[in-house]
XYZ file of C-alpha atoms in Angstrom:
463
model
C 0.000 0.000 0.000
C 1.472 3.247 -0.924
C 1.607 5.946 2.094
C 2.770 9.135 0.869
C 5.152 10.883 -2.086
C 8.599 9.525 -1.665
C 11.411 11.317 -3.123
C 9.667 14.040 -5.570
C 11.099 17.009 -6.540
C 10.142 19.645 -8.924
C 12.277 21.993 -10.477
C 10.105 24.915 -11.798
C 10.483 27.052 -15.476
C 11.353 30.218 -15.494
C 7.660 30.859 -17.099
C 6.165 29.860 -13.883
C 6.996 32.989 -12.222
C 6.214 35.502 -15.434
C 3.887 38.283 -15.373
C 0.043 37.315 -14.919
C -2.346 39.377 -16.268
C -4.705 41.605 -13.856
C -7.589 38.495 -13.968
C -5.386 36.369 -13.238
C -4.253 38.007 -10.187
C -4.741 37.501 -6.565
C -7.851 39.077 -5.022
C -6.645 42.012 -2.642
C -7.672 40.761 0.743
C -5.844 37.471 0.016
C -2.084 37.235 1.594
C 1.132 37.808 -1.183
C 2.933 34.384 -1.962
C 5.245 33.095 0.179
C 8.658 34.569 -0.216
C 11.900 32.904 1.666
C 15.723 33.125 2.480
C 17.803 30.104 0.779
C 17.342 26.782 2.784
C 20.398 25.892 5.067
C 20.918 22.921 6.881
C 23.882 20.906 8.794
C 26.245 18.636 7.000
C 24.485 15.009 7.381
C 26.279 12.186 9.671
C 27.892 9.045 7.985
C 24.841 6.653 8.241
C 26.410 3.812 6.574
C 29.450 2.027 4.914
C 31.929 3.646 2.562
C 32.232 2.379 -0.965
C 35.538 3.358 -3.114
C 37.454 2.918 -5.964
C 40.489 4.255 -7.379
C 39.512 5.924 -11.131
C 42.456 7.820 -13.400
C 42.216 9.244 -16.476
C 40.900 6.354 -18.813
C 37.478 7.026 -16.428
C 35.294 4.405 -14.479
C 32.423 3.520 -12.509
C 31.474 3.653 -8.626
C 28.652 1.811 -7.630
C 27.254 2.626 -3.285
C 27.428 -0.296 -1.208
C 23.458 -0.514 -1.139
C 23.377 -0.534 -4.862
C 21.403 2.460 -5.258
C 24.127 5.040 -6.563
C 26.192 4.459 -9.477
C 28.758 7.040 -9.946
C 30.368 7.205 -13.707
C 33.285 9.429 -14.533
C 34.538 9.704 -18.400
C 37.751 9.570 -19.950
C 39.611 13.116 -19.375
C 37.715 13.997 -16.420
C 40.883 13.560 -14.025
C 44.315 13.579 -15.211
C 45.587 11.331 -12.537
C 44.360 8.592 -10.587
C 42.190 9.897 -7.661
C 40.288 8.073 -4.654
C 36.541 7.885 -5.095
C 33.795 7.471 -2.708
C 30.443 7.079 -1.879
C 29.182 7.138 1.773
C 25.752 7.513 2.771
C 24.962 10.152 5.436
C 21.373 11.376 7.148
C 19.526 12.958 4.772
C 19.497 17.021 7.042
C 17.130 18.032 3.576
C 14.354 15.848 5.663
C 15.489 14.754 8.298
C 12.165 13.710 9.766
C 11.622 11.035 7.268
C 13.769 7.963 6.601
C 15.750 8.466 3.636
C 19.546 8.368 2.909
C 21.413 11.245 1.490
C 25.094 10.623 -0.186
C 28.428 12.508 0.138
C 30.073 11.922 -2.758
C 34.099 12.400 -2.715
C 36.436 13.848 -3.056
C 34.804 17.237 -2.377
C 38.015 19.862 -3.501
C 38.570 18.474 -6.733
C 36.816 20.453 -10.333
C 36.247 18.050 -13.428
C 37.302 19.078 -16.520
C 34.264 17.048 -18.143
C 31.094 16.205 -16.299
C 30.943 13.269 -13.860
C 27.445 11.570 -14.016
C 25.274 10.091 -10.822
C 22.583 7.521 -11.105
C 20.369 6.880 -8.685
C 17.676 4.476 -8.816
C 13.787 4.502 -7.292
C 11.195 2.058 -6.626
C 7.844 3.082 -8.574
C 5.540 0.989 -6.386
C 6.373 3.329 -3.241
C 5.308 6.024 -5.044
C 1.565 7.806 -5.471
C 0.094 8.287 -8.918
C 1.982 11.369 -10.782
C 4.632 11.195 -8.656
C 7.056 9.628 -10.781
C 7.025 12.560 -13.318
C 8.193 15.274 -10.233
C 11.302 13.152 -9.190
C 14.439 15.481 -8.894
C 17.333 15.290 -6.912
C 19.202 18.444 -5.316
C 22.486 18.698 -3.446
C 24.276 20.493 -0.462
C 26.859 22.905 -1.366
C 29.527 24.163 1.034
C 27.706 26.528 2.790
C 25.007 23.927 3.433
C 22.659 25.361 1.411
C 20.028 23.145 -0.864
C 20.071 23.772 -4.491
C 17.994 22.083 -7.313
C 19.401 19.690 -10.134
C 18.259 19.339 -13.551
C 17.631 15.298 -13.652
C 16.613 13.128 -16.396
C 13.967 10.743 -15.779
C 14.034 6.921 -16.834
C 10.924 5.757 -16.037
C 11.824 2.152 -18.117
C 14.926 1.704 -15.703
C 13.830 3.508 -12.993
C 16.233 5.681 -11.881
C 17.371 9.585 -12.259
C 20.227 11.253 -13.562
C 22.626 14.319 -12.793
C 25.932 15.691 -14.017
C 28.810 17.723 -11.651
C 31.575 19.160 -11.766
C 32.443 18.627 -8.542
C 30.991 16.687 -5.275
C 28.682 17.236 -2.371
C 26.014 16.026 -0.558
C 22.843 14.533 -2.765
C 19.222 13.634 -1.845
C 16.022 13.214 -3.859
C 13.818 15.856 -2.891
C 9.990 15.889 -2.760
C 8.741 19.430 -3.756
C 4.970 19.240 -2.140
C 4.231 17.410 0.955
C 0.755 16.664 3.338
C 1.556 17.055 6.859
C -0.474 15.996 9.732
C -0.455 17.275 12.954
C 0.144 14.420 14.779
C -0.718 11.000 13.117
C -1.853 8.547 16.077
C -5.276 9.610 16.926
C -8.108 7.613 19.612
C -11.621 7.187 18.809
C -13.358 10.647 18.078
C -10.329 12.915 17.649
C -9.520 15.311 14.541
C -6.039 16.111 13.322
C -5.676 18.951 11.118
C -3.835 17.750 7.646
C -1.998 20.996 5.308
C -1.028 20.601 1.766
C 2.786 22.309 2.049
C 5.131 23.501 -0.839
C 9.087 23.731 -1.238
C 9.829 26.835 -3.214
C 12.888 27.245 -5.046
C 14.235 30.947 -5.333
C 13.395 32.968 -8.550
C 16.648 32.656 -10.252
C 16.354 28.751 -9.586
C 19.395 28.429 -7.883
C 18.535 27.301 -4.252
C 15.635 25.964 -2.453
C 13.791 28.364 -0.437
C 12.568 28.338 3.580
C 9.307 30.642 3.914
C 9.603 33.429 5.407
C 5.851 33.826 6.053
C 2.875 31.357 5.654
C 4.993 28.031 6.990
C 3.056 24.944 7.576
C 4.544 24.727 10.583
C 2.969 27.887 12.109
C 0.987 24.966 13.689
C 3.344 22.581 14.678
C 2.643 20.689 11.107
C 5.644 18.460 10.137
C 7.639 18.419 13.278
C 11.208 18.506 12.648
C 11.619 19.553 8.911
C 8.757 21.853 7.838
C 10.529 25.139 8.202
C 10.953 25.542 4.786
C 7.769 24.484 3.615
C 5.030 26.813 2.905
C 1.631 26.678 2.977
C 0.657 26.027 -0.779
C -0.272 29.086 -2.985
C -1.365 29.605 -6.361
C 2.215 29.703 -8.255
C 2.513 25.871 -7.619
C -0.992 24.318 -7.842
C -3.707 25.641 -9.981
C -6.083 23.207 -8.250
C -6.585 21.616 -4.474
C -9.322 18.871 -5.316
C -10.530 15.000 -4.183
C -10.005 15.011 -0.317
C -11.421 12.100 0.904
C -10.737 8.540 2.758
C -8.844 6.509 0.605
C -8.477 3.607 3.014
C -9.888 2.502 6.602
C -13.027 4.447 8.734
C -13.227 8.388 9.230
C -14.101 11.233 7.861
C -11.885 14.178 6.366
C -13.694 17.621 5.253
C -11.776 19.974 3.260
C -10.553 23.841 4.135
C -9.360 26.509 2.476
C -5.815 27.863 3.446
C -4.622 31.583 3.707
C -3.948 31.502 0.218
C -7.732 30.900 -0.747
C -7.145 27.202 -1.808
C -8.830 24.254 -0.521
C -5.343 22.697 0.506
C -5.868 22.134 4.295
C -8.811 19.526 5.658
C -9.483 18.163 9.081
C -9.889 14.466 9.586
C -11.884 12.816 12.092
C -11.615 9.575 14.032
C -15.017 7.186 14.435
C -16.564 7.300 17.371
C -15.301 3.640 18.014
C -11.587 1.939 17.929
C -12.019 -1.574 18.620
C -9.295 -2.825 17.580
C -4.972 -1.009 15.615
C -6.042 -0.006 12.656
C -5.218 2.787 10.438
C -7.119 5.483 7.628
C -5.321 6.996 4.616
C -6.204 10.446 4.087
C -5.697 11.440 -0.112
C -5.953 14.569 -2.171
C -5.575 15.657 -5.680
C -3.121 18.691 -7.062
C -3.641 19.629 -10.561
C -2.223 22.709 -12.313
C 2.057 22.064 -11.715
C 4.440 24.055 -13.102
C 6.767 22.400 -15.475
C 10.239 20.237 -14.223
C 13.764 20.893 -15.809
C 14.696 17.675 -17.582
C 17.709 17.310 -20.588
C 15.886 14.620 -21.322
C 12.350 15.828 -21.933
C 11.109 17.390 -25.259
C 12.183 21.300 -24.913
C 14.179 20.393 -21.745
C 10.906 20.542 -19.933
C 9.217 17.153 -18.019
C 4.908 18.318 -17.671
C 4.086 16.357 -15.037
C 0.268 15.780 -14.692
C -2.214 15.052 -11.733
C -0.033 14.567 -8.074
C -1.558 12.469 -5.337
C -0.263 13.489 -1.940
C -1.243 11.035 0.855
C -1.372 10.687 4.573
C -1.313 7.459 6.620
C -3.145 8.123 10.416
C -2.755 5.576 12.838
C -5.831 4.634 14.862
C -5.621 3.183 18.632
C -7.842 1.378 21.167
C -8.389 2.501 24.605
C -5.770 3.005 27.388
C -5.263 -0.566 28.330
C -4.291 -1.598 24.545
C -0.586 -2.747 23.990
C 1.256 -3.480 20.865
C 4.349 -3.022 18.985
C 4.957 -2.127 15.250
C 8.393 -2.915 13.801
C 9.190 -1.955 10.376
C 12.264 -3.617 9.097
C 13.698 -2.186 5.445
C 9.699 -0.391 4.932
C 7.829 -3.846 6.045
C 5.647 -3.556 8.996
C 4.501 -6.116 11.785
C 2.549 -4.983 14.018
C 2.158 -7.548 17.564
C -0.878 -6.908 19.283
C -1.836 -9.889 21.382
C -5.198 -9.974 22.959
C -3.702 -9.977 26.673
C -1.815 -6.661 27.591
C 2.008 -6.614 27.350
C 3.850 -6.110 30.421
C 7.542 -4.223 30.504
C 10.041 -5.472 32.893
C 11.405 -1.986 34.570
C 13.289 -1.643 37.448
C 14.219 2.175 37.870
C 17.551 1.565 39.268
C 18.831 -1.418 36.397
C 16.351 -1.750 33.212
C 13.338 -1.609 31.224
C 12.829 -4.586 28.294
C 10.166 -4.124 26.029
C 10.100 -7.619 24.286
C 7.001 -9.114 21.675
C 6.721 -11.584 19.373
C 5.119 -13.435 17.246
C 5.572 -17.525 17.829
C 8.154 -19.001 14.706
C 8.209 -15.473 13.808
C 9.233 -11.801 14.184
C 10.435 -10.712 17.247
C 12.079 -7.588 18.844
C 13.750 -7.045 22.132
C 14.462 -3.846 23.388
C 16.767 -3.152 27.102
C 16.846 0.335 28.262
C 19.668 0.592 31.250
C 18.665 3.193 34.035
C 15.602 3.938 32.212
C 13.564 7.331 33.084
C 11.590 9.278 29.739
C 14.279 10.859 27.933
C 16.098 10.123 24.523
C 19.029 7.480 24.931
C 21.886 6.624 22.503
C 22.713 2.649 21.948
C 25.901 1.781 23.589
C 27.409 -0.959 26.155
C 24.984 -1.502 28.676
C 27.997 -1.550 31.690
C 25.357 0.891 33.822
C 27.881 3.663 34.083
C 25.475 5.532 31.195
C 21.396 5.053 30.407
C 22.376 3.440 27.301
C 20.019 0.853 24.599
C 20.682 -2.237 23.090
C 18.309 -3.788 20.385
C 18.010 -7.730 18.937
C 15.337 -7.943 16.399
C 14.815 -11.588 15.487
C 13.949 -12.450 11.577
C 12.970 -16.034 13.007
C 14.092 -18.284 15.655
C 17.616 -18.624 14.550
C 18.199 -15.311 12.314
C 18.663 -12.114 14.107
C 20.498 -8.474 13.789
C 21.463 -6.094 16.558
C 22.450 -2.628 17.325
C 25.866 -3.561 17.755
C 28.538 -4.721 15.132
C 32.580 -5.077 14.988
C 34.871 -3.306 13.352
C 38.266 -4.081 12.217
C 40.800 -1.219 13.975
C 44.624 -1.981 13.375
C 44.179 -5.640 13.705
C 41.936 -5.668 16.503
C 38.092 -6.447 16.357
C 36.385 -3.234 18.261
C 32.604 -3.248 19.233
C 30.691 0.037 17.767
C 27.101 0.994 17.733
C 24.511 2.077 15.969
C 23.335 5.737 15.767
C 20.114 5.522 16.154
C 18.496 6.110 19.312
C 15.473 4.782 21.971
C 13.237 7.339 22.980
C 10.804 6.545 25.713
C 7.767 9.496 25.899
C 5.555 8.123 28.476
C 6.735 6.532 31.986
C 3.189 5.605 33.969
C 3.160 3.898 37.379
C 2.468 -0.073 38.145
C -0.387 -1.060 35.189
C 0.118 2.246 33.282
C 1.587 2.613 30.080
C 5.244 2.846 28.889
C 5.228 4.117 25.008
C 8.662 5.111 22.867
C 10.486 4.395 19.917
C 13.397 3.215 18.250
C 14.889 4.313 14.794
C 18.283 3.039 13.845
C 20.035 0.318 11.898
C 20.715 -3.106 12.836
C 23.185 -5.126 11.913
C 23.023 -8.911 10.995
C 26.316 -10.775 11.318
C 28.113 -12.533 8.073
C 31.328 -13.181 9.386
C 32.709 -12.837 13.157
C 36.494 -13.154 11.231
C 36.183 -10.758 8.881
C 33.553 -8.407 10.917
C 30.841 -8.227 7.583
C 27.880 -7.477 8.433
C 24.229 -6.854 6.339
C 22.718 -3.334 7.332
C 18.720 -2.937 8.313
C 17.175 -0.068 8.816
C 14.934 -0.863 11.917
C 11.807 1.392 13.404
C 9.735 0.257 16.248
C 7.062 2.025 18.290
C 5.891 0.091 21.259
C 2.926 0.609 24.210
C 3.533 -1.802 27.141
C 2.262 -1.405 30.680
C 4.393 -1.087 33.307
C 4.455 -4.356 35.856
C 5.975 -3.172 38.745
């Protein structure tokens, strides 16, 4: 089932921002567009392994160690051999969803001739028109987010850049629907906006709104600074809100911009049982995508689906956890509540599972609410460990070794356990954990297979 718009990004013409005529403009009493300062953001973090090769003159390829990147350099681009790399880092473009960025190196070296990156997509994540928009954009020194002009290959599915020289790289999704919040009980609304990523009128960085953010609500948590609420310049039509999937009603509203792009959905009366809704709408009316590729260098993309998955829970005394391992979810909800073990002073472990099956164990030392990093467990530190279990005999944890001058070291992962609720004896404990996990291929040679793990988990406390 397809959730939301991964990884679309839309470069706009020039002749999206010409001169309207007076019909065709904005009725006084509504609010100008949104205008913004260039988007700047942190360098990402190194979020995975390192792949490298050592290309000269007579040119090569590069390919990431998840296979999604393929770097090509022609003949002439370097006179000399030089290192090449590919490292995935946390994607600081969106860093509230789960999707790798790349660092590309080395950074201080110009091209004579233009160095090509591939990278590829999956078109069954993605929502009807959605393909068409994909773009990718990169980080420049100053940290600032620029567009690329990409060619689209919707028969190989993947997109296409040239560069002159290296930086950071992420696809880039250009409109967005945010939620509020998107766990809601029986009977409660959640406010949903339609939100747009301009990109400055010289097209030559992306754009964080000065005025008219969705987030002037708390839409979007961590990443919606430099998304707007949607205007007129980038959708000539806000149509089709309704249910797509699961119980609830939605009921559209217009935004400050006089376009039906925000909507309020509501929960039914009754939550018996986990269970989730899928809120869609409709944009029609996009301005056109820089593409080499397309006919007049322009892609047209069509209709854009933008959709919004809300989780729906049961009463207070429902437990569960949902683990979603590489994007596929299981959620364990037995019948009987789940109990935590949690002793203030040594550990809380959050374990389910499903007999023969899935299962995920999760050991908090010193535990108290609070964010905590995964580390060694010796109690000197509230630290996390995680073992997620495949089946019986197969599992991965948050720990792996690493080869350091001939010695086998112990590292961890970066991703973290948050617990957000701590209730007394027979109240709830709820949290989180995003990271990767690593499943072991050889103990000699310290190989391991990266996962990217998420788990969200309501327990009651037993003691």
């Amino acid at each position: 089932m397809k959730y939301h718009v991964l990884w679309a990004f839309a470069l706009l013409s020039l002749s999206a921002c010409s001169k309207k005529s007076k019909k065709d403009q904005p009725e006084p009493d509504k609010p100008a567009a949104v205008t913004g300062k260039p988007f700047t953001t942190a360098k990402g973090a190194a979020a995975g392994q390192v792949a490298w090769a050592n290309i000269g003159a007579a040119g090569g390829t590069l390919q990431s160690t998840d296979d999604n990147v393929t770097l090509t350099v022609p003949a002439g681009a370097v006179a000399a051999d030089r290192t090449f790399r590919i490292q995935a880092v946390s994607n600081t473009l969106r860093p509230d969803k789960p999707l790798l960025a790349y660092r590309i190196l080395p950074e201080d070296v110009t091209f004579t001739k233009p160095v090509t990156v591939t990278l590829k997509y999956n078109p069954q994540e993605l929502t009807p028109g959605a393909e068409d928009m994909l773009m990718l954009a990169y980080q420049d020194a100053n940290g600032t987010w620029k567009p690329m002009a990409t060619k689209l290959d919707k028969t190989n599915h993947t997109v296409t850049a040239t560069m002159t020289h290296f930086c950071d790289i992420a696809f880039y999704e250009v409109y967005e629907l945010f939620a509020a919040r998107t766990e809601l009980a029986a009977g409660q609304e959640v406010a949903l906006r339609c939100g747009v990523q301009e990109i400055s009128p010289n097209q030559d960085s992306l754009l964080a709104p000065l005025q008219h953010p969705v987030d002037d609500a708390g839409f979007g948590r961590l990443a919606t600074s430099q998304y707007a609420m949607l205007h007129e310049k980038y959708a000539g039509r806000i149509s089709g809100w309704k249910v797509l999937n699961g119980p609830g009603t939605v009921t559209a509203q217009r935004n400050p911009h006089g376009l039906e792009a925000n909507a309020v959905y509501k929960a039914p009366a009754t939550v018996a049982a986990p269970s989730h809704a899928e809120v869609e709408v409709t944009l029609e009316g996009l301005p056109g995508i820089k593409d080499p590729s397309a006919p007049d260098g322009v892609r047209k993309p069509g209709k854009l689906v933008l959709r919004k998955r809300l989780d729906l829970v049961p009463s207070e005394g429902y437990t569960f956890m949902k683990i979603v391992i590489n994007g596929v979810e299981t959620l364990i909800s037995p019948q009987q509540p789940m109990y935590a073990e949690y002793d203030p002073t040594a550990f809380a472990l959050f374990e389910a599972g499903v007999n023969g099956g899935v299962s995920c164990k999760l050991v908090l030392t010193n535990p108290q609410p609070g964010s905590w990093p995964c580390g060694p467990q010796d109690g000197t530190a509230t630290e996390a460990s995680v073992e997620f279990h495949f089946d019986p005999v197969s599992f991965a944890l948050s720990s792996f070794c690493q080869n350091v001058d001939g010695r086998q070291v112990t590292r961890y992962t970066g991703g973290q356990l948050e617990i957000t609720k701590v209730g007394n004896a027979g109240e709830p404990i709820e949290g989180t954990f995003s990271g990767n996990v690593f499943r072991e291929i050889s103990s000699v040679n310290c190989t391991f297979q990266e996962y990217e793990l998420h788990v969200t988990f309501r327990f009651l406390r037993n003691s």
